[in-house]
PDB file of C-alpha atoms in Angstrom:
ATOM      1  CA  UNK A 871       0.000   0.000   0.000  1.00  0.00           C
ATOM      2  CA  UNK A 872       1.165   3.435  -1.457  1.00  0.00           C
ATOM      3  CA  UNK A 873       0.637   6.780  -1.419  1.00  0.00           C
ATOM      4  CA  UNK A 874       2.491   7.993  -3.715  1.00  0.00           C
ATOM      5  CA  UNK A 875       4.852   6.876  -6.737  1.00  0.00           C
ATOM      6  CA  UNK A 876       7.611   4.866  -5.896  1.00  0.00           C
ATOM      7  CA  UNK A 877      10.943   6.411  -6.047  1.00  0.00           C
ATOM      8  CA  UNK A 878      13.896   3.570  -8.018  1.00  0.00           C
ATOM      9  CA  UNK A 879      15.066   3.573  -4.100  1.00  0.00           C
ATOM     10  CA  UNK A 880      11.947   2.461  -2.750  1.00  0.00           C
ATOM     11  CA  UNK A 881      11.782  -0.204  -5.734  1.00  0.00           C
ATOM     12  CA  UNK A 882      15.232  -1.657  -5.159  1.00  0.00           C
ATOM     13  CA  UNK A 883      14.427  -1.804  -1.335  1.00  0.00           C
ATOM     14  CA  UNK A 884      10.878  -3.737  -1.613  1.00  0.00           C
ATOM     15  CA  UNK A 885      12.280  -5.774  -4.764  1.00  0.00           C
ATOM     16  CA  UNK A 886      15.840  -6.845  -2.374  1.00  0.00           C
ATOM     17  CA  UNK A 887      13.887  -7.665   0.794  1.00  0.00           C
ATOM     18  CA  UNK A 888      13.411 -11.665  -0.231  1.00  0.00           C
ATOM     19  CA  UNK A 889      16.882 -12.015  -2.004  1.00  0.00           C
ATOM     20  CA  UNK A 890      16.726 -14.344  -5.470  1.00  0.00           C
ATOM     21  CA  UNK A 891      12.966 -14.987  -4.544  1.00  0.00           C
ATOM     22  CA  UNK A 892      10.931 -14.110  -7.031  1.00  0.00           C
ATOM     23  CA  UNK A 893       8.469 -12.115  -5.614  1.00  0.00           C
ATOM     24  CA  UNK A 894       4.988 -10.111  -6.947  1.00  0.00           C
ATOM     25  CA  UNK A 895       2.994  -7.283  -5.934  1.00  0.00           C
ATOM     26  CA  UNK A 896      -0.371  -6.290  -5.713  1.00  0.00           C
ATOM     27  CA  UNK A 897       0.150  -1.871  -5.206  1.00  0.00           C
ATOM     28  CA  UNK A 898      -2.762  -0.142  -3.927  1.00  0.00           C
ATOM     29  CA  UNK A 899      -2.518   3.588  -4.076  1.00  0.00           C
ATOM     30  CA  UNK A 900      -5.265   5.608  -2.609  1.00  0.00           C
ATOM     31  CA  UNK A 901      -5.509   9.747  -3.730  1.00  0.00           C
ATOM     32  CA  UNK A 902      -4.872  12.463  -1.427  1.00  0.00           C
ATOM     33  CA  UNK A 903      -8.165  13.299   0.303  1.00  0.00           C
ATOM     34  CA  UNK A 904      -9.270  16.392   1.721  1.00  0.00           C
ATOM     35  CA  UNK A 905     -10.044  14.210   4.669  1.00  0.00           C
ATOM     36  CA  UNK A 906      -6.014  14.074   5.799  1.00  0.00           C
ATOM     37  CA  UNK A 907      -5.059  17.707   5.021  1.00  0.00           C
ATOM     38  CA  UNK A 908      -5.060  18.773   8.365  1.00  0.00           C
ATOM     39  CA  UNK A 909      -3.248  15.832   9.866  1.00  0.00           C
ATOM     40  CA  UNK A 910      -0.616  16.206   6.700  1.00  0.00           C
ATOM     41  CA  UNK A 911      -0.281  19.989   7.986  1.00  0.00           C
ATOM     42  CA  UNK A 912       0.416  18.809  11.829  1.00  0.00           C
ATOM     43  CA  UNK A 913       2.853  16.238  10.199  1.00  0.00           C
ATOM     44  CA  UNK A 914       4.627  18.734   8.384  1.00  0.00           C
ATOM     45  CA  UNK A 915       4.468  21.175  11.648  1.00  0.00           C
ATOM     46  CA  UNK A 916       5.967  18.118  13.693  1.00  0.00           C
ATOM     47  CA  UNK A 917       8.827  17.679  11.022  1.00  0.00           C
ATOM     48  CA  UNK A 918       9.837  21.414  10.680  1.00  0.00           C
ATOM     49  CA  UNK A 919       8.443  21.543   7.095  1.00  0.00           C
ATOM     50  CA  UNK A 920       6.808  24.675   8.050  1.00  0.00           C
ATOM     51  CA  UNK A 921       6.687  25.957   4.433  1.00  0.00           C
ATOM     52  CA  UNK A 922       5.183  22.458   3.259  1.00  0.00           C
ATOM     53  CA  UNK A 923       2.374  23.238   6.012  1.00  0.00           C
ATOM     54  CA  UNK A 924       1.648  26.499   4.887  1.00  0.00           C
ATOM     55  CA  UNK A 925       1.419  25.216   0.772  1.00  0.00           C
ATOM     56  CA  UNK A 926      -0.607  21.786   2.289  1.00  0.00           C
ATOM     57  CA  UNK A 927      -3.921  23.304   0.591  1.00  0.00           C
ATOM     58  CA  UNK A 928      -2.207  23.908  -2.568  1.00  0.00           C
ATOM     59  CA  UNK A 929      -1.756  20.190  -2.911  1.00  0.00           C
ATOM     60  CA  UNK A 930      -4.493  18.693  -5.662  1.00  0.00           C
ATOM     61  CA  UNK A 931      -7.225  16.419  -3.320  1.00  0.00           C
ATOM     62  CA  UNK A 932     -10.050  14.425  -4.479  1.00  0.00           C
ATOM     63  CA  UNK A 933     -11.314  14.221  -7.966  1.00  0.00           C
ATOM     64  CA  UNK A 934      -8.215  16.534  -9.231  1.00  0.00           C
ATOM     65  CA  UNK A 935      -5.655  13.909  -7.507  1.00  0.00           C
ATOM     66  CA  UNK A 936      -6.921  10.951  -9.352  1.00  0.00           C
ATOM     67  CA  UNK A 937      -5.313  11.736 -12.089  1.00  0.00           C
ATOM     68  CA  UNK A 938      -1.830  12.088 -10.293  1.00  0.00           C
ATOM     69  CA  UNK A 939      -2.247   9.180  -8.275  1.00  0.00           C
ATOM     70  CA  UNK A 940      -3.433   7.157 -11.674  1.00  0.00           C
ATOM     71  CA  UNK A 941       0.338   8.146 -13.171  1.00  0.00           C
ATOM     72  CA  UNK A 942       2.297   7.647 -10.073  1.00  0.00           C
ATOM     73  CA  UNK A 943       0.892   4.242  -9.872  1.00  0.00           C
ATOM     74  CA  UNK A 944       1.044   3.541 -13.285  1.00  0.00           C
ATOM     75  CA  UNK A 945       4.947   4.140 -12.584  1.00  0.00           C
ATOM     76  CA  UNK A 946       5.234   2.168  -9.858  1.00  0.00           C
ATOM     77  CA  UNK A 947       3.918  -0.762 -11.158  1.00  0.00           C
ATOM     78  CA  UNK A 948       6.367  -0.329 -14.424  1.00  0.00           C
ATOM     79  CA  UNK A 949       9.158   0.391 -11.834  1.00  0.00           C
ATOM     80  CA  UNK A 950       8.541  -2.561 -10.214  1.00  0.00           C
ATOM     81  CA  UNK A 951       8.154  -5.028 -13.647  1.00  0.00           C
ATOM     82  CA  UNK A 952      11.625  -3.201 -14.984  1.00  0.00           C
ATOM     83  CA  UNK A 953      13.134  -4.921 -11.555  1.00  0.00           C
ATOM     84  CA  UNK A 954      12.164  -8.199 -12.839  1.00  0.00           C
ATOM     85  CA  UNK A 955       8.736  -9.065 -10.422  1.00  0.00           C
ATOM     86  CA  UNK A 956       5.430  -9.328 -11.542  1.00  0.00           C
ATOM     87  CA  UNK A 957       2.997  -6.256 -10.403  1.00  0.00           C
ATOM     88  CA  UNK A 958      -0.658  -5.262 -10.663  1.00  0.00           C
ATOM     89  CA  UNK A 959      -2.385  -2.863  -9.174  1.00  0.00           C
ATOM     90  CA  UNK A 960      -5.318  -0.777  -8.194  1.00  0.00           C
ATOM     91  CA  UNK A 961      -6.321   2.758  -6.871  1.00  0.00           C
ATOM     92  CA  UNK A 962      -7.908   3.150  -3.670  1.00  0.00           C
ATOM     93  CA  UNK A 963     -10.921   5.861  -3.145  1.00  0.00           C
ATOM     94  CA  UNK A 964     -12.808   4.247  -0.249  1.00  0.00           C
ATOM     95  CA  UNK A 965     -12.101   2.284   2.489  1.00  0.00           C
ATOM     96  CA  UNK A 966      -8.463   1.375   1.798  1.00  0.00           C
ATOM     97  CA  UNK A 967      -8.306  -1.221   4.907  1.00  0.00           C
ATOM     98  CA  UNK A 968     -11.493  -3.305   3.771  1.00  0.00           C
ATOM     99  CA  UNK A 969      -9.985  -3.410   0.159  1.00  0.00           C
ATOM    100  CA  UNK A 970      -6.834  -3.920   1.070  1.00  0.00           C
ATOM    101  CA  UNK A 971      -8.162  -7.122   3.771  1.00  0.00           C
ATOM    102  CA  UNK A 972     -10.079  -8.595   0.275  1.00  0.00           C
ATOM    103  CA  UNK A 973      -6.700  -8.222  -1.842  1.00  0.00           C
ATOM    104  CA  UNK A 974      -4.542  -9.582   0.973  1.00  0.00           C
ATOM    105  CA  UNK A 975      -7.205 -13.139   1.411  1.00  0.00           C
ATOM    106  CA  UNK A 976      -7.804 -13.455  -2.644  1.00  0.00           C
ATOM    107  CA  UNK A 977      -4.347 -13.144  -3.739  1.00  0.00           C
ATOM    108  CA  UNK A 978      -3.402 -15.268  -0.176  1.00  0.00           C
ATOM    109  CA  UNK A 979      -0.217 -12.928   0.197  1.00  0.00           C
ATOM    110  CA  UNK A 980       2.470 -13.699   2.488  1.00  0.00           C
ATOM    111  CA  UNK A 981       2.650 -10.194   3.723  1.00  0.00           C
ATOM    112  CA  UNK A 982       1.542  -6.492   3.558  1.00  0.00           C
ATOM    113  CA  UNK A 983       4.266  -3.870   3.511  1.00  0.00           C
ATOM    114  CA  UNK A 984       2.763  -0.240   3.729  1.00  0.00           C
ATOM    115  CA  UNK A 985       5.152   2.059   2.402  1.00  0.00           C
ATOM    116  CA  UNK A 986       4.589   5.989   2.984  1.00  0.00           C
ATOM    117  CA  UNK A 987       5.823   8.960   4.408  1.00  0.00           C
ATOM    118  CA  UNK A 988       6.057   9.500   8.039  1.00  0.00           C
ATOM    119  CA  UNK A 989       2.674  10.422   9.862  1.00  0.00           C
ATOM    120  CA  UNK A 990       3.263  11.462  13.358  1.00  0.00           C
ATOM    121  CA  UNK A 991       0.331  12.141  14.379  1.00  0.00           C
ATOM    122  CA  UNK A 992      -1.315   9.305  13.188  1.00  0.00           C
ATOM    123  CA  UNK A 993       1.305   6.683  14.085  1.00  0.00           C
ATOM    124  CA  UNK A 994       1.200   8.115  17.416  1.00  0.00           C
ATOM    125  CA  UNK A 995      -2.623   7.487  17.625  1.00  0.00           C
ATOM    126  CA  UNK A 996      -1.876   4.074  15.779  1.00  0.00           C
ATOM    127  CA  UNK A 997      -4.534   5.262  13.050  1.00  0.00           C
ATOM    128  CA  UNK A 998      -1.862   5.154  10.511  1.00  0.00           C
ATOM    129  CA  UNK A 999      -2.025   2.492   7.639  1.00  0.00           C
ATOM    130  CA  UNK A1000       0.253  -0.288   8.887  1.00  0.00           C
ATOM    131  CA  UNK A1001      -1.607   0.117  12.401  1.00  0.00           C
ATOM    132  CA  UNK A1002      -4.438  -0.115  11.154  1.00  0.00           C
ATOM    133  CA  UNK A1003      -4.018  -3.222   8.573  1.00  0.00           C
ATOM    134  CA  UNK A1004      -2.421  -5.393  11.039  1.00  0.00           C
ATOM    135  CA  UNK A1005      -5.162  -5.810  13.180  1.00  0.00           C
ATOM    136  CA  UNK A1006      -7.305  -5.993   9.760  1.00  0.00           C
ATOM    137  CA  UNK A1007      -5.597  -8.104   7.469  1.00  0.00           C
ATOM    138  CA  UNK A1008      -4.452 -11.232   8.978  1.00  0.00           C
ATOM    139  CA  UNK A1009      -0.480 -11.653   7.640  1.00  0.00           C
ATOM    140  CA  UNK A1010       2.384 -10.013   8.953  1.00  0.00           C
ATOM    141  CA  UNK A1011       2.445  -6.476   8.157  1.00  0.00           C
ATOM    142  CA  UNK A1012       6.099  -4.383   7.141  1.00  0.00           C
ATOM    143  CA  UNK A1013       5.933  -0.693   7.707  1.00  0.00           C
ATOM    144  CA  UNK A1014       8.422   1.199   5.625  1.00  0.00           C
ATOM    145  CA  UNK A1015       9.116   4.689   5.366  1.00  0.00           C
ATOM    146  CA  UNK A1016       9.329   5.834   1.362  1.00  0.00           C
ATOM    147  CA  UNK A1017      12.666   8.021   0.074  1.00  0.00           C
ATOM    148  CA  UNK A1018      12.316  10.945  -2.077  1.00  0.00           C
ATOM    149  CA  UNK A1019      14.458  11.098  -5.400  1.00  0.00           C
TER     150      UNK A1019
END
């Protein structure tokens, strides 16, 4: 689970984590929401991004992130075939826990790994993805933080 395109970093991290296994994803990306601005502001306030908080609104939410989130998972998922593994994937508008419970039993996956930026607030409330999804999804569940490029 993504939110937002993976960086060649983040791809030779995920793709290196079983050695000479081969090894496939299913990405789920879910679009900014207007929902999380606020938390993304006290994120950015908790970092020292203060000039990231002040732009936070400028950021494209809802119907105009689709689009965005539609490329950078579209790049992802070609990232992640040019390393050799097999990858599909799907965006995420509602309810990104119950989808992402239905992936993890129809595909039986061996794990989850939730890959995005840090969320202090969240994390600290344990209503951040990878908190959330391990009592959800029933497999072991890999929090990573993603790298910029």
């Amino acid at each position: 689970m993504i939110e937002k395109s993976l960086s060649s970093v983040d791809v030779e991290f995920v793709t290196s984590l079983h050695g000479d296994e081969a090894v496939s994803f299913v990405v789920l990306m879910q679009p900014r929401g207007d929902q999380d601005r606020l938390l993304r502001a006290l994120d950015d306030v908790a970092l020292g991004e203060l000039e990231d908080a002040v732009h936070e609104g400028d950021e494209p939410e809802g119907e105009d992130a689709t689009g965005p989130a539609r490329l950078g998972l579209e790049h992802s998922l070609k990232s992640l075939r040019d390393a050799g593994c097999e990858a599909i994937g799907q965006l995420v508008e509602d309810h990104p826990m119950s989808v992402l419970k239905s992936v993890a039993e129809e595909t039986h996956a061996d794990e989850v790994i939730v890959l995005t930026a840090p969320h202090y607030v969240e994390e600290f409330f344990h209503r951040d993805w990878a908190s959330r999804a391990r009592h959800k999804v029933g497999v072991p569940v890999l929090k990573l933080y993603a790298h910029s490029e």
